[in-house]
Short mmCIF file of C-alpha atoms in Angstrom, two decimals:
data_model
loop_
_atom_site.label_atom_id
_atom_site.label_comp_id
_atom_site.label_asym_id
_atom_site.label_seq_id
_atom_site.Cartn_x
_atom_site.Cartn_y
_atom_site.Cartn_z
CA UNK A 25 5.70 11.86 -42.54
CA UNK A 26 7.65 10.54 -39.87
CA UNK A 27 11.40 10.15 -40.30
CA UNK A 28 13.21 7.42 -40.91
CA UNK A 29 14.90 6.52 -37.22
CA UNK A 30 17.59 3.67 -38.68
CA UNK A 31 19.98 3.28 -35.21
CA UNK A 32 17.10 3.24 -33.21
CA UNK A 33 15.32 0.22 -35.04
CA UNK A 34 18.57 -1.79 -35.63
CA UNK A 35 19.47 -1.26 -31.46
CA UNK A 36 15.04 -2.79 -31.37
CA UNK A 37 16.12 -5.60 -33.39
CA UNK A 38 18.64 -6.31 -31.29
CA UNK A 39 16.75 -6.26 -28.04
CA UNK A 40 13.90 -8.49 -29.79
CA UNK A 41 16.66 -11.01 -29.63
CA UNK A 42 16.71 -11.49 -26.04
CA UNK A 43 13.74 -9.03 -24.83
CA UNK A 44 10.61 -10.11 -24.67
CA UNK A 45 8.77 -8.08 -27.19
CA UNK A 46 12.31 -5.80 -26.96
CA UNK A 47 11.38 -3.88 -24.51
CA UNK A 48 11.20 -4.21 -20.29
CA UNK A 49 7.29 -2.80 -20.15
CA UNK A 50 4.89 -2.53 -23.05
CA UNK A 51 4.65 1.02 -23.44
CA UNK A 52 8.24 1.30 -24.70
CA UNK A 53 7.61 -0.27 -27.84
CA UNK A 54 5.58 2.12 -29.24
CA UNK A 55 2.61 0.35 -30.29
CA UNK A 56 0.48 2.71 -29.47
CA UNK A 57 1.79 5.36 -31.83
CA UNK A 58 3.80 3.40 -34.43
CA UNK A 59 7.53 3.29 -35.41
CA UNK A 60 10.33 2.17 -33.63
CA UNK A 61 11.26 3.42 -30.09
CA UNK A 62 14.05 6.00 -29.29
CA UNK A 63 16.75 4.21 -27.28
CA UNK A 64 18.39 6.90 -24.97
CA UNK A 65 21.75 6.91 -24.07
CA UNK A 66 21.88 9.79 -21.51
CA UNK A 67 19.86 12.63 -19.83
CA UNK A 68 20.08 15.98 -18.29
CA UNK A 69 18.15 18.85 -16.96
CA UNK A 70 14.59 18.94 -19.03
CA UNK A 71 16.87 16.39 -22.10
CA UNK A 72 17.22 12.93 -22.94
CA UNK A 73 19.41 12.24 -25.59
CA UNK A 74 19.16 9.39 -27.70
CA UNK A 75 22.06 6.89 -29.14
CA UNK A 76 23.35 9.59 -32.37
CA UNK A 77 23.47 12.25 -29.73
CA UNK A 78 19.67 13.85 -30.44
CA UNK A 79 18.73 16.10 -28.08
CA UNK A 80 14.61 15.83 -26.84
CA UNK A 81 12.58 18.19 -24.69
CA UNK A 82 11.32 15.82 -21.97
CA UNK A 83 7.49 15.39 -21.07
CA UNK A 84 7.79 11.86 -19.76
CA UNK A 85 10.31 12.06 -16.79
CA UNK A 86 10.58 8.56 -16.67
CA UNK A 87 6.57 8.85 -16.33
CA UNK A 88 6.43 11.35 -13.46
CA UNK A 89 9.05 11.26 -10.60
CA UNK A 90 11.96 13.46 -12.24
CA UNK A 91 10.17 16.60 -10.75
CA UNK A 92 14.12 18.51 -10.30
CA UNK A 93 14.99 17.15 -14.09
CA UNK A 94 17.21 14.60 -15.14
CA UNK A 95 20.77 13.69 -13.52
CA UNK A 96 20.19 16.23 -10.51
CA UNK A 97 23.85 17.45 -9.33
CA UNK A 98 21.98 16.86 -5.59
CA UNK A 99 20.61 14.01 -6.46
CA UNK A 100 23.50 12.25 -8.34
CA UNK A 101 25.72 13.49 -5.16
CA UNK A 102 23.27 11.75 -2.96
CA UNK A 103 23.49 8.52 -4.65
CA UNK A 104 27.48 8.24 -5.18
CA UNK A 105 27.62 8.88 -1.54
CA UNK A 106 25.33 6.39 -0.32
CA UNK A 107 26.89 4.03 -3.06
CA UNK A 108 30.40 4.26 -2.06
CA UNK A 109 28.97 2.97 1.75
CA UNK A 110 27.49 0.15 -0.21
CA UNK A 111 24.27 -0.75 -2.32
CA UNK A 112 22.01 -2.94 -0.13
CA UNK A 113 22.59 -4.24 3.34
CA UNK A 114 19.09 -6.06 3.72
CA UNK A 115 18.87 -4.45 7.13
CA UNK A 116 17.01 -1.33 8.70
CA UNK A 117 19.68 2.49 7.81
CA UNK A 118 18.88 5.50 9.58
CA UNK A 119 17.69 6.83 6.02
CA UNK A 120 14.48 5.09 6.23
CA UNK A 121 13.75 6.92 9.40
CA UNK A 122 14.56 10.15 7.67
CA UNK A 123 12.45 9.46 4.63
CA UNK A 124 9.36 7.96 6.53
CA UNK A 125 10.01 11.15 9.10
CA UNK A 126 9.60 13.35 5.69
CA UNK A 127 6.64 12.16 4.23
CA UNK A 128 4.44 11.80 7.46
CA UNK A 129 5.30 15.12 8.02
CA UNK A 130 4.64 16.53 4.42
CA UNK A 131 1.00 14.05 4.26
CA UNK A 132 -0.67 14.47 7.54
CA UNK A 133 -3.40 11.26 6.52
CA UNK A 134 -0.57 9.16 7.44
CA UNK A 135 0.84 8.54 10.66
CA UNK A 136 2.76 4.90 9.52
CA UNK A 137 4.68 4.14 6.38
CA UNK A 138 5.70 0.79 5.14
CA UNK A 139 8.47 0.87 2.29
CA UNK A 140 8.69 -1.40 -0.64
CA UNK A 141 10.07 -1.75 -4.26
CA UNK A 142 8.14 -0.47 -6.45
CA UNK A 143 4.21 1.32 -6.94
CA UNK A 144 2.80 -2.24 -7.98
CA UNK A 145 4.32 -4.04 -4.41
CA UNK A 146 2.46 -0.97 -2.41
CA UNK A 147 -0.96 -1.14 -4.27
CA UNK A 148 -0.94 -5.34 -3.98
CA UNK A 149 0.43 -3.84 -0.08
CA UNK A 150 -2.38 -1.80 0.48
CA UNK A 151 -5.08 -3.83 -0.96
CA UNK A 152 -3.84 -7.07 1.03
CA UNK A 153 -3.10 -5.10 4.41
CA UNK A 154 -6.86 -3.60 3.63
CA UNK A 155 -8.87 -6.96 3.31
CA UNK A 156 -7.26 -7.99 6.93
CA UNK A 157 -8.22 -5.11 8.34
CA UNK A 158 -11.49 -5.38 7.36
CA UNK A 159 -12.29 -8.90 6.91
CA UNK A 160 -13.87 -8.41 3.64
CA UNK A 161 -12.47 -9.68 0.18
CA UNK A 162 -14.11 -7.58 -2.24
CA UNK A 163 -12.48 -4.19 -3.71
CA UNK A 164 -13.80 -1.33 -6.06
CA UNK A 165 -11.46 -0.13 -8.89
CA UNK A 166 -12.35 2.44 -11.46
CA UNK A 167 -12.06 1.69 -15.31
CA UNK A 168 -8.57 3.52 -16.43
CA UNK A 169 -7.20 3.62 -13.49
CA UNK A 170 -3.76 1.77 -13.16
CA UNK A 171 -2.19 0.45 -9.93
CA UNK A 172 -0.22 -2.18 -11.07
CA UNK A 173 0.28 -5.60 -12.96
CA UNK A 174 -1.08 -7.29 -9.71
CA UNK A 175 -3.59 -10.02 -10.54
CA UNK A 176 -6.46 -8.40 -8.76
CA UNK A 177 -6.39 -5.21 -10.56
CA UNK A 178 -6.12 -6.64 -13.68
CA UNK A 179 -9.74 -6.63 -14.21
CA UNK A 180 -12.17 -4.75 -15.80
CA UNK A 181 -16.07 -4.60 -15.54
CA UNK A 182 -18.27 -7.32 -16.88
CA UNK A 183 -21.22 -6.89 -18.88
CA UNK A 184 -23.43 -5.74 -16.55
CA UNK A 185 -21.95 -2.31 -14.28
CA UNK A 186 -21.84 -4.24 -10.71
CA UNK A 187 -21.25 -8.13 -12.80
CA UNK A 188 -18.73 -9.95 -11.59
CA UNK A 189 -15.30 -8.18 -13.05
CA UNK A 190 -13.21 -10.24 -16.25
CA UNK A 191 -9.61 -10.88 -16.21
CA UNK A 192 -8.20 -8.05 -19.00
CA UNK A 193 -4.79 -10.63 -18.90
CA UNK A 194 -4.43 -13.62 -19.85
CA UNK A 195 -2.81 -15.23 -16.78
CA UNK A 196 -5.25 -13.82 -14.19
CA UNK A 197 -7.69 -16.91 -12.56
CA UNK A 198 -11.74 -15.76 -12.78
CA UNK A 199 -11.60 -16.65 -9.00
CA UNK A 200 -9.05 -13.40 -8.58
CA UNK A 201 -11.49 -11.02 -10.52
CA UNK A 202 -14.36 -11.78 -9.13
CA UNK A 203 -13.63 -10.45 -6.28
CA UNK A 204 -13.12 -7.04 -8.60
CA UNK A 205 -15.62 -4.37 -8.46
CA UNK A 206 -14.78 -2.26 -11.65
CA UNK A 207 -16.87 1.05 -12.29
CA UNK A 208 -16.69 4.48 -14.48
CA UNK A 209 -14.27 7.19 -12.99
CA UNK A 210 -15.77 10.21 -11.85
CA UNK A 211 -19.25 8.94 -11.70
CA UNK A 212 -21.09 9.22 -8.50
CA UNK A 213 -24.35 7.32 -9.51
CA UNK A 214 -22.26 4.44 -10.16
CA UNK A 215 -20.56 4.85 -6.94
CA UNK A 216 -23.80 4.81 -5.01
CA UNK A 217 -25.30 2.31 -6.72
CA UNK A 218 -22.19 -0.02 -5.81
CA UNK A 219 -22.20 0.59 -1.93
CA UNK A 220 -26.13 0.07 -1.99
CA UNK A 221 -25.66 -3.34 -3.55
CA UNK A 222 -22.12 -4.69 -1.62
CA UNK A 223 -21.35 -2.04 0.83
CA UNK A 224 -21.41 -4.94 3.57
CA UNK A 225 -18.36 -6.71 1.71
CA UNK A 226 -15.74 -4.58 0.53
CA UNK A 227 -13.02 -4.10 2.02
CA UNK A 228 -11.20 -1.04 -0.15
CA UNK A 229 -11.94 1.52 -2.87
CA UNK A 230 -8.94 2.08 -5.11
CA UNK A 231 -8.11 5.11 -7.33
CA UNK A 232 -6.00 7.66 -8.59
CA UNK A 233 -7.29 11.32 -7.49
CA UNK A 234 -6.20 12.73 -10.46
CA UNK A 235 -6.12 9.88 -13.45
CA UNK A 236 -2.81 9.64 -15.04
CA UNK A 237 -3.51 6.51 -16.99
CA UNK A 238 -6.17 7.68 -19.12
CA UNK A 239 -4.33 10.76 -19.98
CA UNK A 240 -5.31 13.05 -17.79
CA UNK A 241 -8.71 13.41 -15.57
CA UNK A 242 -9.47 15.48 -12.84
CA UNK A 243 -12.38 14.23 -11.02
CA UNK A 244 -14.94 16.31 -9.38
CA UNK A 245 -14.93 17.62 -6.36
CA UNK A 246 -18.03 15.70 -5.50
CA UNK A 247 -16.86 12.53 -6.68
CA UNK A 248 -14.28 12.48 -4.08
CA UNK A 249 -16.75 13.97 -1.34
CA UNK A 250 -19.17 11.02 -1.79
CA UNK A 251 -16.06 8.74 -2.34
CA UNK A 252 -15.10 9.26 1.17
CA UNK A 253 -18.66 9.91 2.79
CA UNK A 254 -19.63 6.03 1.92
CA UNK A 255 -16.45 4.26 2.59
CA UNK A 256 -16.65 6.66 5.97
CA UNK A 257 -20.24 4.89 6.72
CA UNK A 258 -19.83 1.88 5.59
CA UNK A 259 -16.22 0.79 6.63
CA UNK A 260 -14.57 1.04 3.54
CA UNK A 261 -11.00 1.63 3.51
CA UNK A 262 -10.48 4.26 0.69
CA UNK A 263 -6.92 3.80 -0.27
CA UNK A 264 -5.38 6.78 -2.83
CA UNK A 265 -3.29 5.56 -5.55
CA UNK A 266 -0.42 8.76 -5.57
CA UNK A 267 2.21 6.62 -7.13
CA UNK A 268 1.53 9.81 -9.88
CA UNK A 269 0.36 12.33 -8.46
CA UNK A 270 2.27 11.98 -5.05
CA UNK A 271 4.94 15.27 -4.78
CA UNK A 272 4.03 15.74 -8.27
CA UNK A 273 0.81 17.80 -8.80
CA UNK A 274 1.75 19.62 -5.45
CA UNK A 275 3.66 18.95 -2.34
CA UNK A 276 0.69 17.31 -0.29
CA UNK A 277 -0.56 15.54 -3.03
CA UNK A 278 -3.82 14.72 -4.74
CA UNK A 279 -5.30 14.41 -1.42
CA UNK A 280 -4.40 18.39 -0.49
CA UNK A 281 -5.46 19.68 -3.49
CA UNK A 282 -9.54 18.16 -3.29
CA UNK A 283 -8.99 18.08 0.40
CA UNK A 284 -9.82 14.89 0.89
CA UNK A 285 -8.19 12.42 3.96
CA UNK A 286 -7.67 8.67 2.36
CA UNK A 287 -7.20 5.69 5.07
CA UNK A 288 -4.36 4.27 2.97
CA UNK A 289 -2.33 5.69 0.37
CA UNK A 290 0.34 4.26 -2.22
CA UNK A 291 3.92 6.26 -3.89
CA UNK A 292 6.33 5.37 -6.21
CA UNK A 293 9.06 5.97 -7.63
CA UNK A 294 9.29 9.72 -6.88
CA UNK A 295 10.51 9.33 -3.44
CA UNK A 296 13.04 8.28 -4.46
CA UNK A 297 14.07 10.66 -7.60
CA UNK A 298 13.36 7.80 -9.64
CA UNK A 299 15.12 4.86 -8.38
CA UNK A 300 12.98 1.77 -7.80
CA UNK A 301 11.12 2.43 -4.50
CA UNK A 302 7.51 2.53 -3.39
CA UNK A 303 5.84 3.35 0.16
CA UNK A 304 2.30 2.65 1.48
CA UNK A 305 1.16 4.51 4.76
CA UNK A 306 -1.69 5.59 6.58
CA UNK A 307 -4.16 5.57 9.79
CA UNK A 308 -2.36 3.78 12.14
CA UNK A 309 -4.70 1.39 13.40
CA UNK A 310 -4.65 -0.36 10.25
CA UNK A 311 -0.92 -0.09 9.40
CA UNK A 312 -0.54 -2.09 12.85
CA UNK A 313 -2.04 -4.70 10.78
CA UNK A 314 1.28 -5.24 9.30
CA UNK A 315 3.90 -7.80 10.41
CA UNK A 316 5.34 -7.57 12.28
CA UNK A 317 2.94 -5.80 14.54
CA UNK A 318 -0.01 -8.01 13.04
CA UNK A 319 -1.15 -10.72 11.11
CA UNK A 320 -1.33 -9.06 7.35
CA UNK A 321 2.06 -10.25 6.32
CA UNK A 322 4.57 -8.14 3.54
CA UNK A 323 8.17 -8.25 2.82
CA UNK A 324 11.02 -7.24 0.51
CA UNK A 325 14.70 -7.64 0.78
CA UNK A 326 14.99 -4.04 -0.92
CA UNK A 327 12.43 -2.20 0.24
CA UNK A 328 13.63 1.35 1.06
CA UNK A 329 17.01 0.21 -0.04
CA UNK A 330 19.64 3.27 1.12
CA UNK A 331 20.11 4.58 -2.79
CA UNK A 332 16.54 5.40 -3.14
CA UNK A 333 16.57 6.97 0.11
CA UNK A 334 19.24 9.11 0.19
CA UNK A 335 18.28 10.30 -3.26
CA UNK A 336 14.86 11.06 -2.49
CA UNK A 337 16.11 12.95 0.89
CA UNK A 338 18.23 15.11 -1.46
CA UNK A 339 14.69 15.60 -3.68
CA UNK A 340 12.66 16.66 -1.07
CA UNK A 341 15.25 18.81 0.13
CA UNK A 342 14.39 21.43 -2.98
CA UNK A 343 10.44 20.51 -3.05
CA UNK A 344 10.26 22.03 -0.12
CA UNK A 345 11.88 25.31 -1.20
CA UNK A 346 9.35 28.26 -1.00
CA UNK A 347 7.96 28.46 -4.21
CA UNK A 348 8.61 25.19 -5.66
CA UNK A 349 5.60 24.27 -6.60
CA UNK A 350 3.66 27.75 -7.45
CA UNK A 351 7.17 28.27 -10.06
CA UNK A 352 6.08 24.51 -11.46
CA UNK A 353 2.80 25.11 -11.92
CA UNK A 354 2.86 28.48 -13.64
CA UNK A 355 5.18 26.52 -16.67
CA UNK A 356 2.60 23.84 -16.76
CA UNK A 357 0.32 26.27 -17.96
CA UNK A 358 2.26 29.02 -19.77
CA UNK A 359 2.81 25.81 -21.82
CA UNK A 360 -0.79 24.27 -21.66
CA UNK A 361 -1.94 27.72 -23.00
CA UNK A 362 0.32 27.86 -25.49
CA UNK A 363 -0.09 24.46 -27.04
CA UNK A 364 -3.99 25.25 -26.82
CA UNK A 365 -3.75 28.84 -28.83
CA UNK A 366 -1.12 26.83 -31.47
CA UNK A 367 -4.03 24.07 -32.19
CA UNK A 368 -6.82 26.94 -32.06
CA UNK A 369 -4.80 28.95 -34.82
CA UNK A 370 -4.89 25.44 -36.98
CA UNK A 371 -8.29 25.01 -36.49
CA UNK A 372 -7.70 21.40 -34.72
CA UNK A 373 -9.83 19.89 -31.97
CA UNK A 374 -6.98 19.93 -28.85
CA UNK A 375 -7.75 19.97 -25.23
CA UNK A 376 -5.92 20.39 -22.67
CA UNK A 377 -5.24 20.25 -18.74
CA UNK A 378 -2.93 20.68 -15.68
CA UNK A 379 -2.73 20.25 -11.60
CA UNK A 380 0.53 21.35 -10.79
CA UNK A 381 3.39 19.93 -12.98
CA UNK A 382 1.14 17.25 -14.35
CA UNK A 383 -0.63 18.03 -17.31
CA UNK A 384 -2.87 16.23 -20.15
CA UNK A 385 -3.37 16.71 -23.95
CA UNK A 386 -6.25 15.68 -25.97
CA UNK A 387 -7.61 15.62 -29.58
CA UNK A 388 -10.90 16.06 -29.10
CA UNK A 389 -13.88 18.83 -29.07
CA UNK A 390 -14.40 18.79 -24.80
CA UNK A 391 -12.36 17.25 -21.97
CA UNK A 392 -13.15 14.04 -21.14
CA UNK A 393 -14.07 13.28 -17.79
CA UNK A 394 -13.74 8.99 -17.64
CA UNK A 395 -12.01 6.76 -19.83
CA UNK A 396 -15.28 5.66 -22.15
CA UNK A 397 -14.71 9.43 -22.93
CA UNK A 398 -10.96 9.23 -23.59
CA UNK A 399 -11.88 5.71 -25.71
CA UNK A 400 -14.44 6.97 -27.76
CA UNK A 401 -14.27 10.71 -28.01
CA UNK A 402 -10.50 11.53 -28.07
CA UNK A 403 -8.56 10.82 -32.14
CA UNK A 404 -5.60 8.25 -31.23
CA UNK A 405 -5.05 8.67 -34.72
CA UNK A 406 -3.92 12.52 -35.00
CA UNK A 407 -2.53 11.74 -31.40
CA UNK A 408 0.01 9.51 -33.39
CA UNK A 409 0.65 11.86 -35.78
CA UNK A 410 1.45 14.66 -33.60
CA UNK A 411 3.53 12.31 -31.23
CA UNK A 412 5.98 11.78 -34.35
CA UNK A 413 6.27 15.31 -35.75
CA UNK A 414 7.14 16.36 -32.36
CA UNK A 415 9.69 13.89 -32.10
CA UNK A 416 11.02 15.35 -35.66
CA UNK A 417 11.00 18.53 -33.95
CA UNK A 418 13.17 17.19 -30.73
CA UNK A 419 10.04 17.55 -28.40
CA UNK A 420 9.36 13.84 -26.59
CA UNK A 421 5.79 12.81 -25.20
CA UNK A 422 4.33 9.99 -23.71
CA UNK A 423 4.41 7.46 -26.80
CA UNK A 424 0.31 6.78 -25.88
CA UNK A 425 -2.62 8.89 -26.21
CA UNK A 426 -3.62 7.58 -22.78
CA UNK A 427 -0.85 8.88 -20.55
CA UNK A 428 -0.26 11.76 -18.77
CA UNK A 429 2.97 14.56 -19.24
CA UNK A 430 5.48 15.90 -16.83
CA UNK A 431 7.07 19.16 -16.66
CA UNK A 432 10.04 19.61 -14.21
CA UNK A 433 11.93 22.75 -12.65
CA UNK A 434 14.45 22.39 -15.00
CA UNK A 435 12.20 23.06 -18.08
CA UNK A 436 13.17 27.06 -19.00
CA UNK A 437 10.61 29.01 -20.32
CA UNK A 438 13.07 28.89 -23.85
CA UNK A 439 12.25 25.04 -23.78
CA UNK A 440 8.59 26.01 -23.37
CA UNK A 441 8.57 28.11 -26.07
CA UNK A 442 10.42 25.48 -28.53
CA UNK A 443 7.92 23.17 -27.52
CA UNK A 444 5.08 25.68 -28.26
CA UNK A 445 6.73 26.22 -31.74
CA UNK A 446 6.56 22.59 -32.31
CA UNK A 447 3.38 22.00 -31.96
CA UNK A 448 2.32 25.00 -34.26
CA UNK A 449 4.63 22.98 -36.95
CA UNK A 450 2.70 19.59 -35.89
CA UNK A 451 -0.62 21.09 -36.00
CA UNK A 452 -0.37 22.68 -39.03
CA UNK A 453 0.58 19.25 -40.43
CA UNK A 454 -3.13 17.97 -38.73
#
């Protein structure tokens, strides 16, 4: 039984009021798992705290870029110092330089960055920027896979594998999706079977490496091999959606850990220690596609605005400590373990998994390895369930059985622990 949260549902009354469904993106309202969501007043370290003062063990990092923890002394240091020179200037700062510098030195596939706003602007970007290049107007998405609220990616497959794609939004023309190749994740017959039937007329394949948006799915190694051996021979521009795994599941990315060299690839948020910021990059004959070098034409007034900047300088400043990331990685799964032996003792179907300080949890008997997997295999149901009695016990998750966790440097192995002895009280409840 879930308790009984009364500030927290009078303060989503209130937003109802003037809020669109009371919240600023869907996930928020906790539809998904039921109840009301937690408002939070403040954060710190591996903590959010809600309204009454509640302290919560943080899995969500405002979904992914607080790799150093909340409210970073750096960070915060960073950001009153660039403040008190001024918030936005609409005009180029020497800490775009730095930043772009950074990450073409940390990502070797890409030798020009563009900044922007937000992950959504440098998907739409990327996808735009990859149809001029190539001349082509189709693109190949995989089903689960999120890049954005853009109208072309808002599509899903139709009712035939490589049918013309259906709007899954109200809003978005037939004309858009039809130009939308969607297909299973992690399936290379599917993949094949695409590029033998359109491979003359599409101009990008767009994915996460690692899913975040479907919880958690690590694709084969071959997957990505043929992934970039046909758009290779065909033209293709394979563009990696990092906005998630970017800095997160290791410092090179996705793209370092399978190996793999994308033409194009998309951040967010996390470059800039989560302030609103995105970058797209890559090969540089087809970021000279972009005005004002060429004709593929993309703006924004606050793209790599100096807050974000400055802040994500300060970031990368202890991601690339020795050690970072191998420290990371062994919490993800001393706690991935632990959760797993807590549902074994209980006798409940759990899975779990982790690339560096991204990791995914799942009720079911086997990982999934594509979201028909995820939908039909994996119990939303005890997901819920779980997702509120560790929110009794002060531990917070992703408020959706289809989205990835976090862990972050500041996590201690006490918090770990805590967490683990949460779950074992959840569980038992199962």
């Amino acid at each position: 039984m879930t308790h009984i949260r009364p500030t927290n549902e009078k303060l989503f009354n209130a937003a109802k009021c003037h809020i669109a469904g009371g919240v600023n993106s869907p996930v928020r309202a906790f539809a998904g798992v039921g109840g009301v969501p937690v408002f939070v007043s403040r954060a710190k370290g591996a903590y959010i705290y809600d309204t009454e003062d509640n302290a919560y063990i943080d899995y969500v990092g405002s979904w992914g870029p607080m790799i150093l923890g909340h409210a970073h002394d750096k960070v915060i240091d960073a950001v009153k110092a660039a403040a008190d020179d001024g918030l936005s200037f609409g005009a180029p700062t020497p800490s775009e330089t730095t930043m772009a510098d950074l990450i073409c030195q940390i990502v070797p596939s890409i030798d020009l960055l563009r900044m922007t706003s937000s992950g959504t602007e440098a998907t739409m970007s990327a996808i735009r920027l990859a149809r001029g290049y190539t001349g082509r107007d189709k693109i190949v998405k995989f089903e689960g896979c999120y890049h954005g609220h853009s109208d072309s990616l808002l599509v899903k497959a139709g009712s035939g594998m490589l049918d013309i794609g259906e709007p899954t939004s109200k809003g978005v023309p037939a004309d858009f999706a039809k130009h939308t190749i969607t297909l299973p994740y992690n399936d290379t017959e599917a993949l094949q079977a695409c590029f033998d039937k359109f491979a003359d007329e599409l101009a990008c394949v767009i994915l996460e490496p690692i899913a975040g948006n479907m919880n958690m799915i690590i694709p084969s190694q071959d997957f990505h091999d043929t992934l970039r051996r046909l758009c290779t021979e065909h033209g293709t521009v394979l563009i990696f959606d990092e906005v998630m795994t970017g800095f997160r599941v290791g410092l090179g990315g996705a793209q370092a850990h399978f190996g793999i060299t994308p033409d194009l690839t998309t951040f967010g948020k996390i470059i800039g220690a989560g302030l609103p910021v995105g970058a797209f990059g890559g090969k540089r004959e087809i970021m000279e596609c972009i005005a004002p070098l060429g004709g593929v034409y993309q703006a924004g007034t606050l793209s790599g605005n100096p807050l974000a900047m400055r802040a994500g300088k300060a970031m990368f400043d202890e991601l690339c400590q020795a050690g970072f990331y191998e420290a990371l990685t062994q919490k993800t799964q001393y706690l991935v373990k632990g959760l797993k032996a807590a549902a074994d003792k209980h006798g409940v179907a759990f899975q779990a998994c982790s690339v560096g300080g991204m990791f995914g949890l799942f009720f079911a008997d086997e990982l999934p390895s594509n979201f028909g997997e995820v939908s039909g295999r994996c119990d939303a149901g005890k997901f819920a369930k779980f997702f509120h009695a560790m929110l009794d016990e002060g531990v917070y998750l992703a408020p959706s059985a289809f989205e990835a966790a976090f862990m972050s440097s500041a996590h201690t192995y006490e918090d770990l622990d805590k967490t683990i002895a949460a779950a074992d009280k959840a569980f038992a409840q199962l």
